[in-house]
PDB file of C-alpha atoms and ligand atoms in Angstrom:
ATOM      1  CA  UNK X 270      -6.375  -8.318  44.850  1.00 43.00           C
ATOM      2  CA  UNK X 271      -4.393  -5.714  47.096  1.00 44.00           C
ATOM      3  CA  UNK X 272      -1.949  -4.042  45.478  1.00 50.00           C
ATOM      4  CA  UNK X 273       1.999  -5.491  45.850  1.00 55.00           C
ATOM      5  CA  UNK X 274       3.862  -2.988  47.319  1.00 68.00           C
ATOM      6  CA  UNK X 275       7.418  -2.980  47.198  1.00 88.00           C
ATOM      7  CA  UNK X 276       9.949  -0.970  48.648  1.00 97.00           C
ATOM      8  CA  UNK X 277      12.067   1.831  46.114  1.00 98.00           C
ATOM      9  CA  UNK X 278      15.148  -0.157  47.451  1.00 98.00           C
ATOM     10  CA  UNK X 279      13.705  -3.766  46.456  1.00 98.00           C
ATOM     11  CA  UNK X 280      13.027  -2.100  43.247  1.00 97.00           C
ATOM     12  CA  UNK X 281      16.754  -1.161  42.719  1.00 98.00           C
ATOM     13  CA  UNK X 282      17.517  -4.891  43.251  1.00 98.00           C
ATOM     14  CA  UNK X 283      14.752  -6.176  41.151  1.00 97.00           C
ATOM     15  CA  UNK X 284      16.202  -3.745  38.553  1.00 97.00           C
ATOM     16  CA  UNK X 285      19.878  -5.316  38.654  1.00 97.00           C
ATOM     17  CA  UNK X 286      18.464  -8.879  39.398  1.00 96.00           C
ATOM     18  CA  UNK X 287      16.696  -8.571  35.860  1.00 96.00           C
ATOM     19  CA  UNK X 288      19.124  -6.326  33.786  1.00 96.00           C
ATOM     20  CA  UNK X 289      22.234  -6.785  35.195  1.00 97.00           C
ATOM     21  CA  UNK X 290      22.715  -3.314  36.000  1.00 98.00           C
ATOM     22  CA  UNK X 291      20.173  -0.093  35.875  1.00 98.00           C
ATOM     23  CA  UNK X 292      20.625   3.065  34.260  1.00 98.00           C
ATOM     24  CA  UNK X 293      19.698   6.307  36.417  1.00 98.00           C
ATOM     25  CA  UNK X 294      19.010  10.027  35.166  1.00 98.00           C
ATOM     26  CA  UNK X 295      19.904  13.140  37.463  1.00 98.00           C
ATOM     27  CA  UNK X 296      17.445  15.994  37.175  1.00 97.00           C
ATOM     28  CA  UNK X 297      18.574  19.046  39.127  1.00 94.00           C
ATOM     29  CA  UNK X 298      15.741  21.249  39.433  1.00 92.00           C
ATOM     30  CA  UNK X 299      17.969  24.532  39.068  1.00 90.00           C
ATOM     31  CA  UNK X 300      18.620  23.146  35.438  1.00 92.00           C
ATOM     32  CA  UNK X 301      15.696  21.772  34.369  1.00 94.00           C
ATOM     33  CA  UNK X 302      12.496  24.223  34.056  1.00 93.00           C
ATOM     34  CA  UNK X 303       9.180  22.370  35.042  1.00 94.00           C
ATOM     35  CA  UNK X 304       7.713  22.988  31.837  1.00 96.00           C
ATOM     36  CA  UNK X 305      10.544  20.714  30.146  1.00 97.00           C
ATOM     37  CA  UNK X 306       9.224  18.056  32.167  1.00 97.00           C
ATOM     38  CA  UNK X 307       7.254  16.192  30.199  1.00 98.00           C
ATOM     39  CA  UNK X 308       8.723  15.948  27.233  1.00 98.00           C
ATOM     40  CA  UNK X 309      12.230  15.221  29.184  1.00 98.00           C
ATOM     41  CA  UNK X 310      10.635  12.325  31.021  1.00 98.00           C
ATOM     42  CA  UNK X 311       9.134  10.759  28.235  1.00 98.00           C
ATOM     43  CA  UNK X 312      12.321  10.836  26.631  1.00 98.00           C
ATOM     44  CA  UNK X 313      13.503   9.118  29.397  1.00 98.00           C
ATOM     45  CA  UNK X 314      10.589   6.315  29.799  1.00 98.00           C
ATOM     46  CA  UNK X 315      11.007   5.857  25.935  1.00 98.00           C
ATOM     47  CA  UNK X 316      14.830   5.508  26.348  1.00 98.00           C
ATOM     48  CA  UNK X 317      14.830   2.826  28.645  1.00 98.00           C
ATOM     49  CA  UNK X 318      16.067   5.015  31.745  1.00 98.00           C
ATOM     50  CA  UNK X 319      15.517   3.025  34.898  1.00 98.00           C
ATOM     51  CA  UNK X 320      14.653   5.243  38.048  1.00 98.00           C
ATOM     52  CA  UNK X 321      15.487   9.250  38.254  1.00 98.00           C
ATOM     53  CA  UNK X 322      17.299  10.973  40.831  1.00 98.00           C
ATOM     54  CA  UNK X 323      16.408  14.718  41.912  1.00 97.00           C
ATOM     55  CA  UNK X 324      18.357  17.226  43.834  1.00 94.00           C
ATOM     56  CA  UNK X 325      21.493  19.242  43.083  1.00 83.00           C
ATOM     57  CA  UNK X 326      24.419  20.718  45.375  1.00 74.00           C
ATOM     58  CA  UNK X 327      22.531  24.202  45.218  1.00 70.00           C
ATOM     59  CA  UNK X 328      19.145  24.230  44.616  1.00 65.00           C
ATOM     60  CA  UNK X 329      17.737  27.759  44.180  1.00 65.00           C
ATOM     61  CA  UNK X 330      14.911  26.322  42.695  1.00 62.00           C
ATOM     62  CA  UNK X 331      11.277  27.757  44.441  1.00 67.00           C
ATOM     63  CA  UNK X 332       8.981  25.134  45.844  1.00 88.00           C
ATOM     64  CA  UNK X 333      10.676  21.778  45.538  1.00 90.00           C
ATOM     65  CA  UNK X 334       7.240  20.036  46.129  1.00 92.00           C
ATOM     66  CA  UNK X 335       5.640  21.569  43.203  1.00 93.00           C
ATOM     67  CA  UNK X 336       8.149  20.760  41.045  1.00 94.00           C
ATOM     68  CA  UNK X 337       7.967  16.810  42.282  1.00 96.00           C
ATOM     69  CA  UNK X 338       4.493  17.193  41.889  1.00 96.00           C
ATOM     70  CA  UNK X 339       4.698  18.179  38.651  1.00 96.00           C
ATOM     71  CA  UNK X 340       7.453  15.242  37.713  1.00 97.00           C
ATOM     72  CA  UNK X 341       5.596  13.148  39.484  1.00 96.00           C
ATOM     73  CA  UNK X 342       1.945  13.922  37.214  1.00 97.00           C
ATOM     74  CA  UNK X 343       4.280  12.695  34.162  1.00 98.00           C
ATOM     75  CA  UNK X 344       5.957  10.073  34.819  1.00 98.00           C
ATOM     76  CA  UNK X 345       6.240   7.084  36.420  1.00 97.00           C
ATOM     77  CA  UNK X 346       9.478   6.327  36.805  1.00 98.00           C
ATOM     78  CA  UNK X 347      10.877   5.950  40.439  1.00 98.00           C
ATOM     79  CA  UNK X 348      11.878   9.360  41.689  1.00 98.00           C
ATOM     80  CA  UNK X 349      14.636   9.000  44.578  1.00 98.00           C
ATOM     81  CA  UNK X 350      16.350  12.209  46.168  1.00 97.00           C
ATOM     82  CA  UNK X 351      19.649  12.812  45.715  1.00 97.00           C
ATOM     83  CA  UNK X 352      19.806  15.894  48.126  1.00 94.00           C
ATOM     84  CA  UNK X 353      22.691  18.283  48.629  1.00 88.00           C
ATOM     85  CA  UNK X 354      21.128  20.386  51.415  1.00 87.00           C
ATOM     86  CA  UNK X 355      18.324  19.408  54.355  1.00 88.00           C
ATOM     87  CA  UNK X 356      15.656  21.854  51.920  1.00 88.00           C
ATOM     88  CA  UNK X 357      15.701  18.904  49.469  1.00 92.00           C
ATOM     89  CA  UNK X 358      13.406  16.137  51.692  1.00 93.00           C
ATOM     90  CA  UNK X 359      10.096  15.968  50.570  1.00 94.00           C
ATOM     91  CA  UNK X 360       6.916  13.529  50.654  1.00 95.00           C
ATOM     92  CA  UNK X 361       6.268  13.183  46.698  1.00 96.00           C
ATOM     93  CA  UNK X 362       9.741  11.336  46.699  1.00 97.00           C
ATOM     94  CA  UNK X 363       9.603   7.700  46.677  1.00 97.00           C
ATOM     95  CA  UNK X 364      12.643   7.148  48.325  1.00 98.00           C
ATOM     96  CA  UNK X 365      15.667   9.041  49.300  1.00 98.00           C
ATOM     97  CA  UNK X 366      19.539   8.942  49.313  1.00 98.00           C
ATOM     98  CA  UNK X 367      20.450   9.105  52.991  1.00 98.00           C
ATOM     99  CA  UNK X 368      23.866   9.924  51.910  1.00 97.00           C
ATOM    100  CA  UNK X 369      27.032   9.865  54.256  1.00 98.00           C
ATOM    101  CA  UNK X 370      29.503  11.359  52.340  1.00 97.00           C
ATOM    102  CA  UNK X 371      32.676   8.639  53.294  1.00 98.00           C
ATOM    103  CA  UNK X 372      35.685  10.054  51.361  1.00 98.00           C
ATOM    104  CA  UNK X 373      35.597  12.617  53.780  1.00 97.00           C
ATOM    105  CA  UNK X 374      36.237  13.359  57.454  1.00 97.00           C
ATOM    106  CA  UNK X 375      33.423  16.685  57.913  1.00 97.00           C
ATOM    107  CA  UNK X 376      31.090  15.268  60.544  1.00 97.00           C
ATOM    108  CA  UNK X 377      28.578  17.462  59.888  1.00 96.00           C
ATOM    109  CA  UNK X 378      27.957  14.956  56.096  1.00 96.00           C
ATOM    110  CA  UNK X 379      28.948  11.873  58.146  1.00 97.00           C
ATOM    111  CA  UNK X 380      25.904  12.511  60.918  1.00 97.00           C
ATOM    112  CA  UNK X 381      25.435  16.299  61.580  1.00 96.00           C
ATOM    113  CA  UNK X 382      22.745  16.612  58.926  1.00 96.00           C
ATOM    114  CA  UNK X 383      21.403  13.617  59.138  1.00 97.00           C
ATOM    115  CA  UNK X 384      20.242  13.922  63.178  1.00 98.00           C
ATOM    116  CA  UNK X 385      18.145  17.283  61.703  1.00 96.00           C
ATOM    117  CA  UNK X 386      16.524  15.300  58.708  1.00 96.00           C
ATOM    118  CA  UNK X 387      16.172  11.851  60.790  1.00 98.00           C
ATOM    119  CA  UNK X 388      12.879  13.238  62.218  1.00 98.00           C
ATOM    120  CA  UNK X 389      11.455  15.221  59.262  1.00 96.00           C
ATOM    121  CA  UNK X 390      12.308  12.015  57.115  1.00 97.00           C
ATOM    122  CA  UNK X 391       9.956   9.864  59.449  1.00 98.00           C
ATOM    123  CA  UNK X 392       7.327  11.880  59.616  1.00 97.00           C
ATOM    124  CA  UNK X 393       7.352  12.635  55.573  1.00 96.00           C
ATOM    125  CA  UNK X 394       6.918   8.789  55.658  1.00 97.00           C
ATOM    126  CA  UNK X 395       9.593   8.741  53.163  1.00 97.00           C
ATOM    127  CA  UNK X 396      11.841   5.668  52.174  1.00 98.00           C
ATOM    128  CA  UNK X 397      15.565   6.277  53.384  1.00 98.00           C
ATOM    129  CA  UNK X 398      18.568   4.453  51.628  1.00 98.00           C
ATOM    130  CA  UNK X 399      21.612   4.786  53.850  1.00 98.00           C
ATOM    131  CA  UNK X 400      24.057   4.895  51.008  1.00 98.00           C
ATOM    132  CA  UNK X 401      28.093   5.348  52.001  1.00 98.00           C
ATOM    133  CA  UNK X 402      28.895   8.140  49.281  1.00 98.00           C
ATOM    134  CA  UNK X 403      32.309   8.708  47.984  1.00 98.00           C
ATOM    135  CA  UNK X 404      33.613  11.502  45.884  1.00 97.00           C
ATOM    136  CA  UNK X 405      36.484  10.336  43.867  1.00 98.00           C
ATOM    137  CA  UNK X 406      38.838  13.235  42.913  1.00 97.00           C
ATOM    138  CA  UNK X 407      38.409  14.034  39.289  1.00 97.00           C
ATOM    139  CA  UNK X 408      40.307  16.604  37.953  1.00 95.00           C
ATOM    140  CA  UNK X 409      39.047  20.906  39.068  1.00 90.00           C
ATOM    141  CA  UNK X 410      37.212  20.747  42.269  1.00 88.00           C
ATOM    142  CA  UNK X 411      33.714  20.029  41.791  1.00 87.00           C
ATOM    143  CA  UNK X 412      30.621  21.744  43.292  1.00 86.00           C
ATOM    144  CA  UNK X 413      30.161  18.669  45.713  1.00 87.00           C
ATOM    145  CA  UNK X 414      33.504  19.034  46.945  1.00 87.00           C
ATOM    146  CA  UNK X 415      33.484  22.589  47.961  1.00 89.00           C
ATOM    147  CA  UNK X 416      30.011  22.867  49.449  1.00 89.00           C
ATOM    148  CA  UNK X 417      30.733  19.608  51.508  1.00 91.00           C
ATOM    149  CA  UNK X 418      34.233  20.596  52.845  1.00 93.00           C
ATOM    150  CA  UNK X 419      35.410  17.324  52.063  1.00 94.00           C
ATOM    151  CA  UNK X 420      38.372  16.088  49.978  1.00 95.00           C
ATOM    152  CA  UNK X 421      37.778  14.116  47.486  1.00 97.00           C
ATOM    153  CA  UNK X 422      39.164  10.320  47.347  1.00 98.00           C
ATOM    154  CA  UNK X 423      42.858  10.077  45.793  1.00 97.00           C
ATOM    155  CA  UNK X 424      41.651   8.555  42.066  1.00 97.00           C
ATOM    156  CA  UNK X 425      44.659   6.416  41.984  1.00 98.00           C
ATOM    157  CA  UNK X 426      44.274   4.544  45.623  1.00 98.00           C
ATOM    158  CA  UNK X 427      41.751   1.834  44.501  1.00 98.00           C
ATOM    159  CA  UNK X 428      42.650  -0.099  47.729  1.00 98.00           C
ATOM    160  CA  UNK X 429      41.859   3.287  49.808  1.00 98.00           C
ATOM    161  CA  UNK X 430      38.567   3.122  48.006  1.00 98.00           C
ATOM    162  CA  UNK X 431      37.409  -0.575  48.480  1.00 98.00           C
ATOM    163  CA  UNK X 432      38.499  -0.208  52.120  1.00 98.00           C
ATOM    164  CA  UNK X 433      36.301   3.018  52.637  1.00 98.00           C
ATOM    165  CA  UNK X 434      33.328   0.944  50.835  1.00 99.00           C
ATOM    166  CA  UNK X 435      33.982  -2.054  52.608  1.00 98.00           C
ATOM    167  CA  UNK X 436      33.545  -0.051  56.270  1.00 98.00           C
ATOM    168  CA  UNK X 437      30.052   1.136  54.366  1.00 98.00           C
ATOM    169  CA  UNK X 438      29.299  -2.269  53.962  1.00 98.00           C
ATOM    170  CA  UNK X 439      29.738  -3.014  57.478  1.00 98.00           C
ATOM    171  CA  UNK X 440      28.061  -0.619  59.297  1.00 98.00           C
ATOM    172  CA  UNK X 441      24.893  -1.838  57.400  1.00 98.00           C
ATOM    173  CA  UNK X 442      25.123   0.889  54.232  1.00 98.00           C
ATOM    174  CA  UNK X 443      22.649  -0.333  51.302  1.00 98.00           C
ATOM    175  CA  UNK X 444      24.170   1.322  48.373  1.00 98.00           C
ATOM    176  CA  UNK X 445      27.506   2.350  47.293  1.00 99.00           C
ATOM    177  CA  UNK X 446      28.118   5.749  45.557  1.00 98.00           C
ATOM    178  CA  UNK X 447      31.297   6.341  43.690  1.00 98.00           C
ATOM    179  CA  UNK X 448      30.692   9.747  41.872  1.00 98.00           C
ATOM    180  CA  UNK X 449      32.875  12.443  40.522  1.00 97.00           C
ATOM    181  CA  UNK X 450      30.656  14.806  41.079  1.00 94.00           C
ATOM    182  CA  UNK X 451      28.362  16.373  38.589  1.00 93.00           C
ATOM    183  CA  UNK X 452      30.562  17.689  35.113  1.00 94.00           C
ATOM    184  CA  UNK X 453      33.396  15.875  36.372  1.00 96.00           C
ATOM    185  CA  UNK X 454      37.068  15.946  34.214  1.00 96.00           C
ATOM    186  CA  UNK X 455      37.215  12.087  34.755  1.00 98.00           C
ATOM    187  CA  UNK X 456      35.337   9.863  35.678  1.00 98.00           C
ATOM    188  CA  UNK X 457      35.611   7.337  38.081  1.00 98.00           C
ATOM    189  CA  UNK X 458      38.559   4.854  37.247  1.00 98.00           C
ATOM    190  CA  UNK X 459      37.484   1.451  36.090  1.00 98.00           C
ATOM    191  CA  UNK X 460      40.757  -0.287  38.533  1.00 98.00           C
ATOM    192  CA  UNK X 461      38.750   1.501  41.268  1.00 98.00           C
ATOM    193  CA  UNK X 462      35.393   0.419  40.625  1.00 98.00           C
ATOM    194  CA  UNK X 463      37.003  -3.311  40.293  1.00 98.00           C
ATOM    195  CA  UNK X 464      38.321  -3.219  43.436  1.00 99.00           C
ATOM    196  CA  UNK X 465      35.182  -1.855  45.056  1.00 99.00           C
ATOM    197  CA  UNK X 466      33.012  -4.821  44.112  1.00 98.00           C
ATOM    198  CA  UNK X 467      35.942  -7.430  44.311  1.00 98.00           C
ATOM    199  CA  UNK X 468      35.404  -7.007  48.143  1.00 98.00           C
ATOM    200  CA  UNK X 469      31.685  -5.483  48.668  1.00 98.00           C
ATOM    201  CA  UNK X 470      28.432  -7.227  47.232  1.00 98.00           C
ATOM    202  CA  UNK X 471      26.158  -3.761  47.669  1.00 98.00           C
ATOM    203  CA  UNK X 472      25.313  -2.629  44.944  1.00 98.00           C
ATOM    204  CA  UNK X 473      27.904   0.320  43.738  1.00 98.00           C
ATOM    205  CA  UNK X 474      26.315   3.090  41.774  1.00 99.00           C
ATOM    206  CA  UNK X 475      28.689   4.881  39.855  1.00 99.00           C
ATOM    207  CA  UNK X 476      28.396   8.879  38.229  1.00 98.00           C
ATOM    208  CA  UNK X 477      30.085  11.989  37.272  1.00 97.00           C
ATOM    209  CA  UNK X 478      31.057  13.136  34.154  1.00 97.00           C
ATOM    210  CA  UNK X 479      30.177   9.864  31.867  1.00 98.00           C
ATOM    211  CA  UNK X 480      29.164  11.613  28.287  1.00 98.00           C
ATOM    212  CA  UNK X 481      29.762   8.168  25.939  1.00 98.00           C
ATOM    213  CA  UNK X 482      28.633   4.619  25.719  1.00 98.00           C
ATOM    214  CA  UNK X 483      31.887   3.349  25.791  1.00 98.00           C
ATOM    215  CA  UNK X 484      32.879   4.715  29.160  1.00 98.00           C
ATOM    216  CA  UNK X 485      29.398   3.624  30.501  1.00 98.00           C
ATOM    217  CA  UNK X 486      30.086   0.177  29.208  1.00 98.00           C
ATOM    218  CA  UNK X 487      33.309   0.452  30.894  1.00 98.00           C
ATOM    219  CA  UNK X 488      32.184   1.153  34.040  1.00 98.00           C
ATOM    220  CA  UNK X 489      29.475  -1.468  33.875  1.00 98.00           C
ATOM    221  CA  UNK X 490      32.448  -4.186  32.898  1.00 98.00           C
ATOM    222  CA  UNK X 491      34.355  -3.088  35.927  1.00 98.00           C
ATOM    223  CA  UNK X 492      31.556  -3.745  38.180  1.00 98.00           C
ATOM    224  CA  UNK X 493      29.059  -0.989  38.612  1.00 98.00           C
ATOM    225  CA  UNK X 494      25.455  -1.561  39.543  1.00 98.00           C
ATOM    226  CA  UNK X 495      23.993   1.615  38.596  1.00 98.00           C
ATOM    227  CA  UNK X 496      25.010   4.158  36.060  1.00 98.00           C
ATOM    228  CA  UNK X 497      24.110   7.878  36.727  1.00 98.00           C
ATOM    229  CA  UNK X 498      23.902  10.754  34.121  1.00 98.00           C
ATOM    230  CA  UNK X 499      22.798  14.137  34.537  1.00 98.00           C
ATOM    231  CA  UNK X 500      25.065  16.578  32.612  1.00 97.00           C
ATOM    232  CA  UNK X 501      25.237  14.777  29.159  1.00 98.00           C
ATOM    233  CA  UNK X 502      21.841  14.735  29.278  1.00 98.00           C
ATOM    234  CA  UNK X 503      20.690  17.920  30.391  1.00 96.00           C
ATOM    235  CA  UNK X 504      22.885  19.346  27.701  1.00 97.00           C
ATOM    236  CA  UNK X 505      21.657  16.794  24.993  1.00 98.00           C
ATOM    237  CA  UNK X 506      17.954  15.526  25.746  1.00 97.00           C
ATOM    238  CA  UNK X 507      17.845  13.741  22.264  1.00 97.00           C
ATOM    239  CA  UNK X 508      16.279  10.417  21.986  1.00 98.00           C
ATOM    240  CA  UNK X 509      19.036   8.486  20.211  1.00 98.00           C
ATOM    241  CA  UNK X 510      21.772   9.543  22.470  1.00 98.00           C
ATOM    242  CA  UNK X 511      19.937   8.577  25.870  1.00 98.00           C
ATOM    243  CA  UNK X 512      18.829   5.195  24.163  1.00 98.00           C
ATOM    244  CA  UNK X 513      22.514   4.250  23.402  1.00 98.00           C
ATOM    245  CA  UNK X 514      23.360   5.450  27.170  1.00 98.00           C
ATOM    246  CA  UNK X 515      20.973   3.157  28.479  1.00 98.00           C
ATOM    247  CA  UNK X 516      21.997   0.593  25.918  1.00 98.00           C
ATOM    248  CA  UNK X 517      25.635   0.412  26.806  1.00 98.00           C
ATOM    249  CA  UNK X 518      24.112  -0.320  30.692  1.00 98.00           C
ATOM    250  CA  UNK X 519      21.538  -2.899  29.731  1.00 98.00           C
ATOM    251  CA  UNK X 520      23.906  -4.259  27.279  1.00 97.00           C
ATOM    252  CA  UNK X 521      26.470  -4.955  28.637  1.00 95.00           C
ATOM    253  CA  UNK X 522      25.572  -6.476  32.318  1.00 90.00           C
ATOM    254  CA  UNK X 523      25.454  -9.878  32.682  1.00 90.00           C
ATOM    255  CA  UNK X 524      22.120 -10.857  33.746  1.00 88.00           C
ATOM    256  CA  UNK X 525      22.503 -13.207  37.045  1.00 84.00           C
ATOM    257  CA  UNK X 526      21.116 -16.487  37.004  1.00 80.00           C
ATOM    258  CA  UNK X 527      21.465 -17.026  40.462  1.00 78.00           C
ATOM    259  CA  UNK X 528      19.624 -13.978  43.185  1.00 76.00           C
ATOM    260  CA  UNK X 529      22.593 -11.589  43.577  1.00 74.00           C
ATOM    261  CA  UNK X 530      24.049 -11.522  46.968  1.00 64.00           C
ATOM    262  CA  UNK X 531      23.149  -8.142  48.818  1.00 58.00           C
ATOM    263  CA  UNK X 532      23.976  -6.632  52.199  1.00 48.00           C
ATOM    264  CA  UNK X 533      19.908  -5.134  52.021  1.00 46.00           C
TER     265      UNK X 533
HETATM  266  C1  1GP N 748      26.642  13.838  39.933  1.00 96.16           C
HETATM  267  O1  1GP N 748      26.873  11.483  39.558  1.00 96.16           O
HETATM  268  C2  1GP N 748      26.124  12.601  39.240  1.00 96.16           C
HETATM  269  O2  1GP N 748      26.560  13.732  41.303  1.00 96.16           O
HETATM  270  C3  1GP N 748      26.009  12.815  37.760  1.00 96.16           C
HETATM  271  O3  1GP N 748      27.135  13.476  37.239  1.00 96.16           O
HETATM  272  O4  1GP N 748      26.141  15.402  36.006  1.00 96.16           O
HETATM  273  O5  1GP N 748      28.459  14.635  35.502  1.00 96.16           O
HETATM  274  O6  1GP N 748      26.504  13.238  34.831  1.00 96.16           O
HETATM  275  P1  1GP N 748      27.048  14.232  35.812  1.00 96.16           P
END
């Protein structure tokens, strides 16, 4: 029988049809050596880690390919960009973040990129997710918010937020990303988060400076759909601490009964 293939994006809703919500690992290339690779993926696989984001805001990393290539040969995990620069598209993804970065009013993140990678993206045959991105303001500037020119979102203007998401929604956006940007002071408010999904039914990933399975579980009670991680991790790749992480995701989502409603 012929193979069922699925899209990376179908996958992401299979993921929070099944668990309730799924629990996603950054790798940025320029902190992670490829020879960590596969023992740092099979902590993840063995933790219960759902799908992986790559990229990073910099990316001095040499030969992005390779080092997909070599993720790639060791795990099999989902592996979606999360790119910060045009350098960061490549074929051995299976899907990428085709991020407009919403909180902010810098055309060149809002369609000035995305005209240069729309081409390159097709002909990579790659999988885009158009994904309405907001960076919530979280205490020092983060590396996101400088290299994008943006300011961030006010944390305290929940209504701002779900109105910004909300315009995602409607011009046809498949994911929501609510993200404090990577090492982030705070993380993303839980009031905010609440009334994101009170109005919006795609899915809202949330990330940026969660360490702890209580603030995970927090965020995942409030209404997130995804939970990212990078930092915590990269600085602790220890077994029990990414299992609880993922725990406190799969844990404490309700598990639909009923197909959950998406804008996809
Ligand atoms: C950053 O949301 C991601 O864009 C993850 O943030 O590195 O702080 O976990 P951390």
């Amino acid at each position: 029988m012929a193979p069922v293939t699925t899209s990376t994006y179908d996958h992401l809703l299979a993921i929070r049809q099944q668990r309730g919500a799924g629990f996603i690992v950054l790798i940025d290339p320029d902190k992670l050596p490829a020879d960590e690779l596969p023992r740092f993926t099979l902590l993840c696989a063995e933790a219960g880690v759902d799908a992986l984001f790559v990229g990073g805001s910099l990316l001095h990393a040499p030969a992005f390919d390779a080092y997909l290539r070599s993720l790639r040969d060791v795990t099999e995990l989902p592996l979606i960009g999360f790119p910060g620069s045009l350098s960061q598209l490549s074929a051995e993804l299976n899907a990428l973040l085709y991020l407009a970065v919403i909180s902010g009013r810098n055309p060149e993140y809002l369609i000035g990129q995305h005209v240069h990678a729309a081409p390159v993206i097709r002909r990579l045959g790659l999988e885009p997710i158009s994904t309405g991105y907001m960076l919530i303001e979280s205490g020092r500037a983060t590396t996101a918010q400088y290299m994008s020119h943006t300011m961030p979102l006010p944390r305290h203007k929940p209504d701002v937020a779900a109105a910004t998401a909300l315009a995602a929604e409607m011009m046809g956006m498949r994911l929501l990303y609510a993200d404090g940007g990577s090492g982030a002071d705070q993380t993303v408010p839980e009031d905010m988060i609440a009334a994101i999904t009170e109005v919006c039914t795609t899915p809202l990933v949330v990330g940026g400076g969660l360490r702890t399975p209580d603030a995970i579980a927090r965020k995942v009670q409030a209404g997130a759909s995804f939970i990212v991680v990078g930092t915590a991790i990269e600085q602790r790749p220890d077994l029990g601490y990414v299992t609880d992480l993922a725990a406190a995701v799969h844990d404490t989502a309700d598990v639909p009964e009923t197909p959950m409603p998406s804008s996809g």
